[in-house]
Coordinates of C-alpha atoms and ligand atoms in Angstrom, one line a residue:
M295 CA 26.2 19.6 3.5
A296 CA 22.7 18.2 3.8
D297 CA 20.5 19.4 6.7
I298 CA 19.4 15.9 7.7
S299 CA 20.8 12.5 7.0
T300 CA 19.2 9.1 7.2
D301 CA 19.7 5.7 5.6
V302 CA 16.5 5.6 3.7
L303 CA 14.2 8.5 2.8
V304 CA 10.7 7.4 2.0
I305 CA 8.5 9.9 0.0
G306 CA 4.8 9.2 0.8
T307 CA 3.0 7.7 3.7
G308 CA 0.3 5.8 1.8
P309 CA 0.1 2.0 2.1
A310 CA 3.4 1.6 0.2
G311 CA 5.4 4.2 2.0
S312 CA 4.0 3.5 5.5
A313 CA 4.6 -0.3 5.0
A314 CA 8.1 0.3 3.8
A315 CA 8.9 2.5 6.8
A316 CA 7.3 0.1 9.2
L317 CA 9.3 -2.8 7.8
L318 CA 12.6 -0.9 7.7
S319 CA 12.2 0.3 11.3
S320 CA 11.3 -3.3 12.4
Y321 CA 14.6 -4.4 10.8
G322 CA 16.5 -1.6 12.7
I323 CA 17.2 0.6 9.7
S324 CA 17.2 4.4 10.2
N325 CA 14.6 5.9 7.9
M326 CA 12.6 9.0 7.5
A327 CA 9.1 9.3 5.8
V328 CA 7.5 12.4 4.5
N329 CA 4.1 13.3 3.3
Q330 CA 3.1 16.5 1.6
Y331 CA -0.2 16.6 3.5
R332 CA -0.7 17.2 7.2
W333 CA -2.2 13.7 7.7
L334 CA -2.9 10.3 6.1
A335 CA -5.6 9.2 3.6
N336 CA -8.8 11.3 4.3
T337 CA -11.1 9.0 2.3
P338 CA -11.4 5.2 2.4
R339 CA -10.1 4.4 -1.1
A340 CA -8.6 0.9 -0.8
H341 CA -10.5 -1.6 1.3
I342 CA -10.3 -5.2 0.1
T343 CA -7.3 -6.6 2.0
N344 CA -6.1 -10.0 0.7
Q345 CA -4.4 -12.8 2.5
R346 CA -0.9 -12.1 1.3
T347 CA -1.2 -8.6 2.8
M348 CA -2.4 -10.0 6.0
E349 CA 0.7 -12.2 6.1
V350 CA 2.8 -9.0 5.8
L351 CA 0.9 -7.5 8.8
R352 CA 1.3 -10.8 10.7
D353 CA 5.1 -10.6 10.0
L354 CA 5.1 -7.1 11.4
G355 CA 3.7 -8.6 14.6
R356 CA 0.5 -10.1 16.0
E357 CA -0.5 -6.8 17.5
V358 CA -0.5 -5.3 14.0
E359 CA -2.5 -8.2 12.6
D360 CA -4.9 -8.2 15.5
E361 CA -5.6 -4.5 15.1
A362 CA -6.3 -4.9 11.4
Y363 CA -8.9 -7.5 12.1
L364 CA -10.3 -5.4 15.0
F365 CA -11.2 -2.6 12.6
A366 CA -11.9 -4.7 9.5
T367 CA -15.3 -5.9 8.3
H368 CA -15.2 -9.7 8.5
Q369 CA -14.9 -11.8 5.4
D370 CA -18.4 -13.3 6.1
L371 CA -20.0 -9.9 5.4
M372 CA -18.1 -9.2 2.2
G373 CA -19.3 -11.7 -0.3
E374 CA -22.8 -11.6 -1.9
N375 CA -21.7 -9.3 -4.7
I376 CA -25.1 -8.2 -6.0
F377 CA -25.9 -7.0 -9.5
C378 CA -29.1 -5.0 -9.5
E379 CA -31.1 -2.2 -11.2
S380 CA -30.8 -0.3 -8.0
L381 CA -30.5 -1.2 -4.3
A382 CA -34.3 -0.8 -3.9
G383 CA -35.0 -2.3 -7.3
E384 CA -34.8 -5.6 -9.0
E385 CA -31.9 -7.9 -8.4
I386 CA -30.4 -9.3 -11.6
G387 CA -28.0 -11.8 -10.1
R388 CA -25.2 -12.3 -7.6
M389 CA -22.0 -14.3 -7.2
K390 CA -20.2 -15.2 -4.0
A391 CA -17.0 -13.2 -3.9
W392 CA -13.8 -12.7 -1.9
G393 CA -13.6 -16.3 -0.8
N394 CA -17.2 -16.7 0.3
H395 CA -18.2 -19.5 -1.9
P396 CA -17.7 -22.6 0.2
L397 CA -15.2 -24.1 -2.3
S398 CA -13.3 -20.9 -2.5
R399 CA -13.4 -20.5 1.3
A400 CA -11.8 -23.9 1.7
E401 CA -9.0 -22.9 -0.7
H402 CA -8.5 -19.7 1.2
Q403 CA -8.4 -21.4 4.6
M404 CA -5.9 -23.9 3.3
S405 CA -3.6 -21.3 1.8
S406 CA -2.8 -18.9 4.5
P407 CA -3.0 -18.1 8.3
G408 CA -4.6 -14.8 7.3
R409 CA -8.1 -14.2 6.0
M410 CA -9.4 -11.7 3.5
N411 CA -11.2 -8.8 5.1
D412 CA -12.4 -5.3 4.3
L413 CA -10.1 -2.7 5.9
P414 CA -10.6 0.8 4.5
Q415 CA -7.5 2.8 3.8
T416 CA -8.5 5.3 6.5
Y417 CA -7.7 2.4 9.0
M418 CA -4.9 0.6 7.2
E419 CA -2.7 3.7 6.7
P420 CA -2.8 4.9 10.4
L421 CA -2.0 1.3 11.5
L422 CA 1.1 1.0 9.3
F423 CA 2.2 4.6 10.0
K424 CA 1.8 4.1 13.7
T425 CA 3.8 0.9 13.5
A426 CA 6.5 2.7 11.6
C427 CA 6.8 5.7 13.9
S428 CA 6.6 3.7 17.1
R429 CA 9.5 1.6 15.9
G430 CA 11.8 4.4 14.9
T431 CA 10.7 6.1 11.6
Q432 CA 11.2 9.8 11.7
A433 CA 8.1 11.2 10.1
R434 CA 7.5 14.7 8.7
M435 CA 4.1 15.7 7.6
S436 CA 3.3 18.8 5.4
T437 CA 6.7 18.1 3.7
E438 CA 6.8 18.1 0.0
Y439 CA 9.3 16.3 -2.2
L440 CA 10.7 18.7 -4.9
H441 CA 13.6 16.9 -6.6
H442 CA 16.6 14.6 -6.0
E443 CA 20.0 14.0 -7.3
Q444 CA 22.0 10.8 -6.8
D445 CA 25.7 10.0 -6.9
N446 CA 27.8 6.9 -6.1
E447 CA 27.4 7.2 -2.3
G448 CA 23.9 8.4 -1.9
V449 CA 20.9 10.6 -2.8
T450 CA 20.4 14.2 -2.0
T451 CA 16.7 15.2 -1.9
V452 CA 15.3 18.7 -1.7
L453 CA 12.1 19.0 0.3
R454 CA 9.8 21.9 1.2
D455 CA 8.4 22.5 4.6
R456 CA 4.9 23.6 3.7
L457 CA 4.3 25.3 7.0
T458 CA 7.2 27.7 6.7
G459 CA 7.8 27.5 2.9
G460 CA 11.5 26.8 3.6
E461 CA 13.4 24.3 1.6
F462 CA 15.9 21.8 3.1
T463 CA 17.9 18.8 2.0
V464 CA 18.0 15.2 3.2
R465 CA 21.0 13.0 2.4
S466 CA 20.2 9.3 2.3
K467 CA 21.8 6.2 1.1
Y468 CA 18.6 5.2 -0.7
L469 CA 15.4 6.9 -1.7
I470 CA 12.0 5.2 -1.9
G471 CA 9.4 6.9 -4.2
A472 CA 6.1 5.8 -2.7
D473 CA 4.4 9.0 -3.8
G474 CA 1.4 7.6 -5.6
G475 CA -0.1 7.7 -9.1
K476 CA 1.4 11.1 -9.9
S477 CA 4.8 10.1 -8.7
L478 CA 7.4 12.8 -9.2
V479 CA 10.1 10.6 -7.9
A480 CA 9.5 8.0 -10.7
E481 CA 9.4 10.8 -13.2
H482 CA 12.7 12.4 -12.0
A483 CA 14.3 9.0 -11.8
G484 CA 13.4 8.5 -15.5
L485 CA 11.5 5.2 -15.0
P486 CA 10.2 3.8 -18.3
F487 CA 6.4 3.2 -18.5
E488 CA 4.0 1.4 -20.8
G489 CA 0.3 1.9 -21.3
K490 CA -1.9 5.0 -20.9
M491 CA -3.1 7.3 -18.2
A492 CA -6.7 8.6 -18.0
V493 CA -8.5 6.0 -20.1
G494 CA -11.7 6.6 -18.2
G495 CA -13.3 9.1 -15.8
S496 CA -14.8 8.3 -12.4
M497 CA -16.1 10.0 -9.3
N498 CA -16.3 9.0 -5.7
I499 CA -19.2 10.1 -3.5
L500 CA -18.7 9.3 0.2
F501 CA -21.7 9.6 2.5
R502 CA -23.5 8.3 5.5
A503 CA -27.0 6.8 5.3
D504 CA -28.5 3.8 7.0
L505 CA -29.2 1.4 4.1
S506 CA -29.7 -1.7 6.2
K507 CA -33.1 -2.4 4.8
Y508 CA -31.7 -2.8 1.3
V509 CA -28.5 -4.8 2.1
A510 CA -28.4 -6.5 5.5
H511 CA -30.1 -9.6 4.3
R512 CA -27.5 -9.9 1.4
P513 CA -24.3 -8.7 3.0
S514 CA -21.7 -7.6 0.5
V515 CA -18.9 -5.0 0.1
L516 CA -20.0 -4.2 -3.5
Y517 CA -23.4 -3.6 -5.0
W518 CA -23.2 -3.2 -8.7
V519 CA -25.9 -1.1 -10.3
M520 CA -26.9 -1.4 -13.9
Q521 CA -28.6 1.7 -15.1
P522 CA -28.4 3.7 -18.3
G523 CA -25.1 5.4 -18.4
A524 CA -23.5 3.0 -15.9
D525 CA -21.1 1.6 -18.5
V526 CA -19.7 5.1 -19.4
G527 CA -16.2 5.7 -18.2
G528 CA -15.4 4.6 -14.7
I529 CA -15.1 1.0 -13.6
G530 CA -17.7 -0.6 -15.9
M531 CA -20.9 -0.2 -13.8
G532 CA -22.3 2.0 -11.1
L533 CA -21.1 0.9 -7.7
V534 CA -22.4 1.3 -4.2
R535 CA -19.6 0.2 -1.9
M536 CA -20.0 -0.5 1.8
V537 CA -17.4 1.4 3.9
R538 CA -18.9 0.5 7.3
P539 CA -21.8 -1.9 7.5
W540 CA -24.4 -0.5 6.8
N541 CA -24.3 3.2 7.3
E542 CA -21.2 4.5 5.5
W543 CA -21.0 4.2 1.7
L544 CA -18.9 5.2 -1.3
I545 CA -20.6 5.5 -4.7
V546 CA -18.4 5.1 -7.7
W547 CA -19.9 6.5 -10.9
G548 CA -18.3 7.0 -14.2
Y549 CA -18.1 10.0 -16.6
D550 CA -17.0 10.4 -20.1
I551 CA -13.3 11.3 -20.0
N552 CA -13.6 13.0 -23.4
G553 CA -16.2 15.5 -22.0
P554 CA -15.8 18.1 -19.3
E555 CA -15.0 16.9 -15.8
P556 CA -18.3 17.0 -13.8
E557 CA -18.6 19.2 -10.8
V558 CA -19.7 17.0 -8.0
T559 CA -21.9 19.4 -6.0
P560 CA -23.9 18.2 -3.0
E561 CA -27.1 18.3 -5.1
F562 CA -25.5 16.3 -7.9
A563 CA -24.0 13.8 -5.3
T564 CA -27.5 13.4 -3.7
S565 CA -29.2 12.8 -7.0
V566 CA -26.6 10.1 -8.0
A567 CA -27.1 8.4 -4.6
R568 CA -30.9 8.5 -4.9
Q569 CA -30.7 7.1 -8.4
L570 CA -28.4 4.2 -7.6
I571 CA -30.1 3.3 -4.3
G572 CA -33.5 3.7 -6.0
D573 CA -35.0 5.9 -3.3
P574 CA -36.1 9.4 -4.5
D575 CA -36.5 10.6 -0.9
L576 CA -33.2 9.4 0.5
E577 CA -31.3 11.9 2.6
I578 CA -27.6 11.4 2.7
E579 CA -24.9 13.0 4.9
L580 CA -22.3 13.9 2.2
L581 CA -18.8 13.4 3.6
A582 CA -16.7 13.9 0.5
A583 CA -16.8 13.9 -3.3
S584 CA -14.0 13.8 -5.8
T585 CA -13.2 12.8 -9.4
W586 CA -10.3 10.5 -10.5
T587 CA -9.2 8.8 -13.7
V588 CA -8.9 5.2 -14.6
N589 CA -5.3 4.4 -15.6
D590 CA -3.7 1.6 -17.5
Y591 CA 0.0 2.3 -16.9
Y592 CA 2.9 0.5 -15.4
A593 CA 6.7 0.9 -15.1
T594 CA 8.7 -1.6 -16.9
R595 CA 11.7 -0.9 -14.6
V596 CA 11.0 0.1 -11.1
S597 CA 14.3 1.4 -9.8
E598 CA 17.1 3.6 -11.0
G599 CA 20.4 3.4 -9.1
R600 CA 19.7 4.2 -5.5
V601 CA 16.1 5.2 -6.1
F602 CA 13.4 2.6 -5.8
C603 CA 9.7 3.2 -6.6
M604 CA 6.7 1.3 -5.3
G605 CA 3.0 1.3 -5.1
D606 CA 0.8 3.4 -7.4
A607 CA 4.1 5.2 -8.4
I608 CA 4.8 2.1 -10.6
H609 CA 1.4 0.5 -11.1
R610 CA -1.6 2.7 -12.0
H611 CA -4.9 0.9 -12.6
P612 CA -8.6 0.9 -11.6
P613 CA -9.7 -0.6 -8.3
S614 CA -11.1 -3.7 -10.0
N615 CA -9.8 -6.9 -8.2
G616 CA -8.8 -4.7 -5.2
L617 CA -5.1 -5.0 -5.9
G618 CA -3.7 -1.5 -5.5
S619 CA -2.9 -1.1 -1.8
N620 CA -2.4 -4.9 -1.5
T621 CA 0.3 -4.9 -4.1
S622 CA 1.8 -1.7 -2.7
I623 CA 2.3 -3.2 0.7
Q624 CA 3.7 -6.4 -1.0
D625 CA 6.2 -4.3 -3.0
A626 CA 7.5 -2.9 0.3
F627 CA 7.8 -6.4 1.8
N628 CA 10.0 -7.4 -1.2
L629 CA 12.3 -4.4 -1.0
A630 CA 12.7 -3.6 2.7
W631 CA 14.7 -6.7 3.7
K632 CA 17.0 -6.3 0.7
L633 CA 17.8 -2.7 1.7
A634 CA 18.3 -3.8 5.3
F635 CA 20.7 -6.5 4.3
V636 CA 22.7 -4.2 2.1
L637 CA 22.8 -1.4 4.7
K638 CA 24.0 -3.8 7.4
G639 CA 26.8 -4.9 5.1
Q640 CA 25.3 -8.4 4.9
A641 CA 24.6 -8.3 1.2
G642 CA 26.1 -6.8 -1.9
E643 CA 24.3 -4.0 -3.7
G644 CA 23.6 -6.5 -6.5
L645 CA 20.8 -7.9 -4.3
L646 CA 18.8 -4.7 -4.9
A647 CA 18.6 -5.3 -8.6
S648 CA 16.4 -8.3 -7.9
Y649 CA 13.6 -5.8 -6.8
D650 CA 13.3 -4.9 -10.5
D651 CA 13.3 -8.5 -11.7
E652 CA 10.7 -9.5 -9.2
R653 CA 8.3 -6.6 -8.9
A654 CA 8.2 -5.1 -12.4
P655 CA 6.4 -8.2 -13.8
V656 CA 3.9 -8.0 -10.9
A657 CA 3.2 -4.3 -11.8
R658 CA 2.5 -5.3 -15.4
Q659 CA 0.4 -8.3 -14.3
I660 CA -1.9 -6.4 -12.0
V661 CA -2.4 -3.4 -14.2
T662 CA -3.4 -5.7 -17.1
R663 CA -5.7 -7.8 -14.9
A664 CA -7.5 -4.8 -13.3
N665 CA -8.2 -3.2 -16.7
Q666 CA -9.2 -6.5 -18.3
S667 CA -11.8 -6.9 -15.4
I668 CA -13.5 -3.6 -16.5
A669 CA -13.8 -5.0 -20.1
E670 CA -15.2 -8.2 -18.8
T671 CA -18.2 -6.4 -17.4
A672 CA -19.5 -5.8 -21.0
P673 CA -21.0 -9.3 -21.4
I674 CA -23.4 -8.6 -18.5
F675 CA -24.7 -5.5 -20.3
A676 CA -24.9 -7.4 -23.6
A677 CA -26.8 -10.3 -22.0
L678 CA -29.4 -7.8 -20.7
G679 CA -29.6 -6.1 -24.2
M680 CA -28.0 -3.0 -22.7
D681 CA -24.8 -2.8 -24.8
G682 CA -24.7 0.4 -26.9
G683 CA -26.7 2.3 -24.3
V684 CA -30.4 2.1 -23.5
S685 CA -33.2 4.3 -22.2
P686 CA -34.8 3.5 -18.8
E687 CA -37.9 2.3 -20.7
Q688 CA -35.9 0.0 -22.8
M689 CA -34.0 -1.3 -19.8
Q690 CA -37.3 -2.1 -18.0
K691 CA -38.5 -4.0 -21.2
N692 CA -35.2 -6.0 -21.3
L693 CA -35.5 -6.9 -17.6
E694 CA -39.1 -8.0 -18.1
A695 CA -38.2 -10.0 -21.1
R696 CA -35.8 -12.2 -19.1
S697 CA -38.7 -13.2 -16.9
D698 CA -40.8 -14.8 -19.7
G699 CA -41.4 -18.5 -20.1
T700 CA -40.0 -18.4 -23.7
A701 CA -37.0 -20.1 -25.1
E702 CA -35.5 -16.7 -25.9
A703 CA -35.9 -15.7 -22.3
A704 CA -34.3 -18.9 -21.1
A705 CA -31.3 -18.3 -23.4
Q706 CA -31.1 -14.8 -22.0
R707 CA -31.1 -16.0 -18.4
E708 CA -28.4 -18.4 -19.3
A709 CA -26.3 -15.7 -20.9
I710 CA -26.8 -13.5 -17.8
R711 CA -25.8 -16.3 -15.5
K712 CA -22.7 -17.0 -17.5
A713 CA -21.6 -13.4 -17.7
I714 CA -22.0 -12.9 -14.0
A715 CA -20.2 -16.1 -13.1
F716 CA -17.3 -15.1 -15.3
K717 CA -16.7 -12.1 -13.0
K718 CA -15.0 -14.5 -10.6
Y719 CA -11.8 -13.3 -12.4
E720 CA -12.4 -9.9 -10.7
F721 CA -14.1 -10.9 -7.5
D722 CA -12.6 -14.2 -6.5
A723 CA -9.2 -14.4 -8.3
H724 CA -7.3 -16.0 -5.5
G725 CA -4.5 -17.1 -7.9
V726 CA -3.8 -13.5 -8.9
E727 CA -3.4 -12.6 -5.3
M728 CA -1.2 -15.5 -4.2
N729 CA 0.6 -17.2 -7.1
Q730 CA 3.5 -14.8 -7.5
R731 CA 6.7 -16.7 -8.4
Y732 CA 9.9 -14.7 -8.6
R733 CA 12.6 -15.2 -11.1
S734 CA 15.9 -13.3 -10.3
P735 CA 19.4 -13.9 -9.1
A736 CA 18.1 -13.8 -5.6
V737 CA 16.4 -17.1 -6.3
V738 CA 18.5 -20.2 -7.1
V739 CA 16.5 -22.6 -9.2
E740 CA 19.3 -24.8 -10.6
D741 CA 17.9 -27.5 -12.7
Q742 CA 14.5 -27.8 -11.0
I743 CA 11.6 -27.7 -13.4
E744 CA 8.9 -25.2 -12.6
P745 CA 5.6 -27.0 -11.7
A746 CA 2.9 -26.2 -14.3
F747 CA -0.4 -24.8 -12.9
Q748 CA -2.9 -27.6 -12.7
L749 CA -5.9 -25.2 -12.6
D750 CA -6.5 -21.7 -13.8
A751 CA -3.6 -19.7 -12.4
D752 CA -5.7 -16.5 -12.0
L753 CA -8.4 -18.2 -10.0
H754 CA -6.6 -20.8 -7.9
Y755 CA -3.5 -20.6 -5.8
Q756 CA -1.2 -23.5 -6.3
P757 CA 1.2 -24.2 -3.4
T758 CA 4.7 -25.2 -4.3
T759 CA 8.2 -24.9 -2.8
W760 CA 9.8 -24.4 -6.2
P761 CA 12.4 -21.7 -5.6
G762 CA 10.8 -18.3 -6.3
A763 CA 7.4 -19.2 -4.9
R764 CA 6.0 -18.1 -1.6
L765 CA 6.5 -20.8 1.1
P766 CA 3.2 -22.7 1.3
H767 CA 1.3 -22.4 4.6
V768 CA 0.2 -25.3 6.7
W769 CA -0.5 -25.6 10.4
L770 CA 2.2 -27.2 12.5
Y771 CA 2.1 -27.9 16.2
R772 CA 4.6 -26.7 18.8
H773 CA 6.1 -29.7 20.6
D774 CA 6.2 -28.0 24.0
N775 CA 2.6 -26.8 24.3
G776 CA 0.7 -28.1 21.2
E777 CA 0.1 -24.5 19.9
E778 CA -0.9 -24.2 16.3
V779 CA 1.8 -22.4 14.2
S780 CA 1.8 -21.6 10.5
T781 CA 4.9 -22.6 8.5
L782 CA 5.0 -18.9 7.6
D783 CA 5.3 -18.0 11.3
L784 CA 8.6 -19.9 11.4
C785 CA 10.0 -17.6 8.7
G786 CA 10.2 -13.8 8.1
H787 CA 10.9 -11.1 10.7
G788 CA 13.8 -9.9 8.6
R789 CA 15.8 -13.1 8.6
F790 CA 16.4 -16.2 6.4
T791 CA 15.1 -19.5 7.6
L792 CA 16.1 -23.1 7.0
L793 CA 13.4 -25.8 7.3
T794 CA 14.3 -29.4 7.4
G795 CA 12.9 -32.7 8.8
L796 CA 14.2 -35.7 10.7
G797 CA 17.5 -36.9 9.1
G798 CA 18.2 -33.3 8.1
E799 CA 20.0 -32.3 11.3
A800 CA 23.2 -31.9 9.3
W801 CA 21.6 -28.9 7.5
V802 CA 20.9 -27.3 10.8
E803 CA 24.5 -27.6 11.9
A804 CA 25.8 -26.4 8.5
A805 CA 23.4 -23.5 8.6
G806 CA 24.7 -22.4 12.0
K807 CA 28.3 -22.4 10.7
V808 CA 27.4 -20.6 7.5
S809 CA 25.3 -18.0 9.1
S810 CA 28.1 -17.1 11.6
H811 CA 30.6 -17.1 8.8
L812 CA 28.5 -14.8 6.7
G813 CA 27.4 -12.7 9.7
I814 CA 23.7 -13.1 9.0
D815 CA 20.8 -14.3 11.1
L816 CA 19.5 -17.7 9.9
A817 CA 16.6 -19.3 11.8
R818 CA 16.6 -23.1 11.7
H819 CA 13.8 -25.5 12.4
V820 CA 13.3 -29.2 12.2
I821 CA 9.8 -30.5 11.6
G822 CA 8.8 -34.0 12.8
P823 CA 7.7 -36.1 15.7
R824 CA 9.4 -35.0 19.0
C825 CA 11.0 -32.1 17.1
E826 CA 10.4 -28.4 17.9
F827 CA 7.4 -28.5 15.5
A828 CA 5.3 -31.6 14.7
D829 CA 3.4 -32.2 11.5
H830 CA 0.6 -34.2 13.1
S831 CA -1.8 -33.8 10.2
G832 CA 0.8 -34.8 7.6
D833 CA -0.1 -31.6 5.6
W834 CA 3.5 -30.5 5.6
A835 CA 4.8 -33.8 4.3
R836 CA 2.2 -33.6 1.5
I837 CA 3.0 -30.1 0.4
C838 CA 6.8 -29.6 1.0
E839 CA 8.0 -31.4 -2.1
I840 CA 11.2 -32.4 -0.4
Q841 CA 12.3 -35.5 1.5
D842 CA 12.5 -35.4 5.3
N843 CA 16.3 -34.9 5.1
G844 CA 16.0 -32.3 2.4
C845 CA 15.9 -28.6 3.1
L846 CA 14.2 -25.4 2.2
L847 CA 15.9 -22.0 2.4
V848 CA 13.3 -19.2 2.8
R849 CA 14.0 -15.5 2.4
P850 CA 12.7 -12.9 4.9
D851 CA 9.8 -12.2 2.6
H852 CA 8.6 -15.8 2.8
H853 CA 9.7 -16.7 -0.7
V854 CA 11.7 -19.9 -1.1
C855 CA 15.1 -19.1 -2.6
W856 CA 16.6 -22.6 -2.7
R857 CA 15.7 -26.2 -1.9
A858 CA 17.5 -29.5 -1.7
T859 CA 15.3 -32.5 -2.1
A860 CA 17.6 -34.6 0.1
L861 CA 20.7 -34.3 2.2
V862 CA 23.8 -33.6 0.2
A863 CA 27.5 -34.6 0.8
D864 CA 28.6 -31.1 2.0
P865 CA 25.5 -29.1 3.2
A866 CA 27.7 -26.2 4.4
A867 CA 29.3 -25.8 1.0
D868 CA 25.9 -25.7 -0.8
L869 CA 24.4 -23.3 1.7
A870 CA 27.3 -21.0 1.6
R871 CA 27.3 -21.0 -2.2
V872 CA 23.6 -20.4 -2.5
L873 CA 23.5 -17.6 0.2
R874 CA 26.5 -15.9 -1.5
Q875 CA 24.6 -15.9 -4.8
V876 CA 21.3 -14.7 -3.3
L877 CA 23.0 -12.0 -1.2
A878 CA 25.3 -11.0 -4.1
R879 CA 28.4 -11.5 -2.1
Ligands
FDA1188 P1 -1.0 6.6 -2.3 O1 -1.5 7.5 -3.3 O2 -2.0 6.0 -1.4 O3 0.0 7.5 -1.3 C1 0.9 8.4 -1.9 C2 1.6 9.2 -0.8 O4 2.6 10.0 -1.3 C3 0.6 10.1 0.0 O5 1.0 10.0 1.4 C4 0.9 11.4 -0.6 O6 0.5 12.5 0.3 C5 2.4 11.4 -0.8 N1 2.9 12.3 -1.9 C6 2.6 12.4 -3.2 N2 3.3 13.3 -3.8 C7 4.2 13.8 -2.8 C8 5.2 14.8 -2.8 N3 5.5 15.5 -3.9 N4 5.8 15.1 -1.6 C9 5.5 14.4 -0.5 N5 4.5 13.5 -0.5 C10 3.9 13.2 -1.6 N6 -6.6 -1.0 -3.6 C11 -6.7 -2.2 -3.0 O7 -5.7 -2.9 -2.7 N7 -7.9 -2.7 -2.6 C12 -9.0 -2.0 -2.9 O8 -10.1 -2.5 -2.5 C13 -8.9 -0.8 -3.5 N8 -10.1 0.0 -3.8 C14 -10.0 1.2 -4.3 C15 -11.1 2.0 -4.5 C16 -11.0 3.3 -5.0 C17 -12.3 4.0 -5.3 C18 -9.8 3.8 -5.4 C19 -9.6 5.2 -6.0 C20 -8.6 3.1 -5.2 C21 -8.7 1.8 -4.6 N9 -7.6 1.0 -4.4 C22 -7.7 -0.2 -3.9 C23 -6.2 1.5 -4.8 C24 -5.4 2.1 -3.7 O9 -6.1 3.2 -3.1 C25 -4.1 2.6 -4.2 O10 -3.5 1.6 -5.0 C26 -3.1 2.8 -3.0 O11 -3.5 3.9 -2.2 C27 -1.7 3.1 -3.4 O12 -0.9 3.3 -2.3 P2 0.5 4.1 -2.5 O13 1.0 4.2 -1.1 O14 1.3 3.6 -3.6 O15 0.0 5.6 -3.0

């Protein structure tokens, strides 16, 4: 007999676990979340927060979204992305990042009601955790996962109370392993992995110092420092990262993984800070220092029976592209509604298998992307004549050489410009963040051909309502008060949504019948003049890829699961057939 029982036990209260708990509680599912430590993240690791993540927070409620923006550094202050010899030294080049180039900004604004921002993990985790606990999650800190065993009806997990040392068991119907990059749950569940752990060594130095005079005129989240040794281990270059503008910072500096792990003493931390900032007299208030490894490792299957893993537990990669916590939160958005539907008896257990089909490819994609971004730093060093390692004197000579009036220097400047511009695949890869298209039995494509990407799919988001893709965002207008509403706002909140236009009223009626027959909540909206929502700008008509009397069926995670381009003879029959397939009933 277990000591405690709950529907879902979540191991870990990082971005993945806290988001899963917050979503499950919002959907009315009993859940418990445990963390081996007494509190949440104590250093601001993740920070770049992308639009898709902001859509998840918006789905959790406007108060959650608003609080994130309240504490975040605004997108406007994120984007100069400087490459320099030190903060006080010579600037080598820069590129506008994170949607700050005017063309990229336009794409961002057209793609989502959310905006990219910089929200350190020390703010994101408490926000998600508070949302979870205030909505019903039973949370236990200082509680360590030891092992689990599953059978046909559920999972029995053994935990240790680290305050008393006593062990106890929790019986749950499902177990979520959101226990980070050293996941024991993934290991005990026997998930298969590909790639390698510890391909590079890195250290974090967190400190306070007012660096306004070096940065305020060129606001950025990231200042990349090219110095001898900067390409060893780590993330490809020395990094001075803004945590709070402009007086809290995190330096990321690499070390050779094949050598001994450096001891990051206060003296050593101060000397690295002085070297990267280029101020030999700089005084810092050291807050924390730690080492970590660069990983290139992902699970090829992300669940086993009743155990589902998410976040760093299934994708382990360097922070390049800022995808870690974002993808972790998005994993949770994919799984939580499925668990809720199964636990409420509204879907068959087969629905849960789609978590594997849909998120394992994402794990592989982002791990590959983040590691490739490190490799793509090399051309900048090469263009500066710094590949193969250089002395400070040689580096000065190389930097000077680029300022000559000679043809060689012009060629070198061109090579530097090209190499820096290519880094948009790391710092402005909007497509990587937004283009996820799912293929699984929880998506009914039928004979509809997938639209090919017109532009580079890593760089540019391409809206489509092709089943499997995220519903495109456009602004609509509420008929009663003219208020602007995103198409995404019509969807989500744990329920399916049917969208149609004038002439599609039969879909609405059919959806009402089918939803009561299946016992599920199915929101229904007609878009058009004098309807609940108007498309005054015509943006919806241009983007929806269906006729006015067609329909889109959207899952609770905003992904389209089926569409009909026009009204059919028996809409109820089609909707019932599709929903039965999606819900594995
Ligand atoms: P995470 O590791 O955060 O949490 C794991 C949880 O499990 C913790 O609560 C832990 O205590 C708990 N746990 C572990 N073992 C346990 C056990 N046995 N029993 C009980 N509890 C246990 N990402 C991003 O999206 N944007 C960015 O800009 C960056 N930047 C960045 C910079 C730097 C320097 C680093 C090191 C990392 C990033 N990241 C990032 C990555 C990001 O930090 C990372 O991907 C997320 O924290 C992963 O979230 P998870 O919830 O999966 O694991």
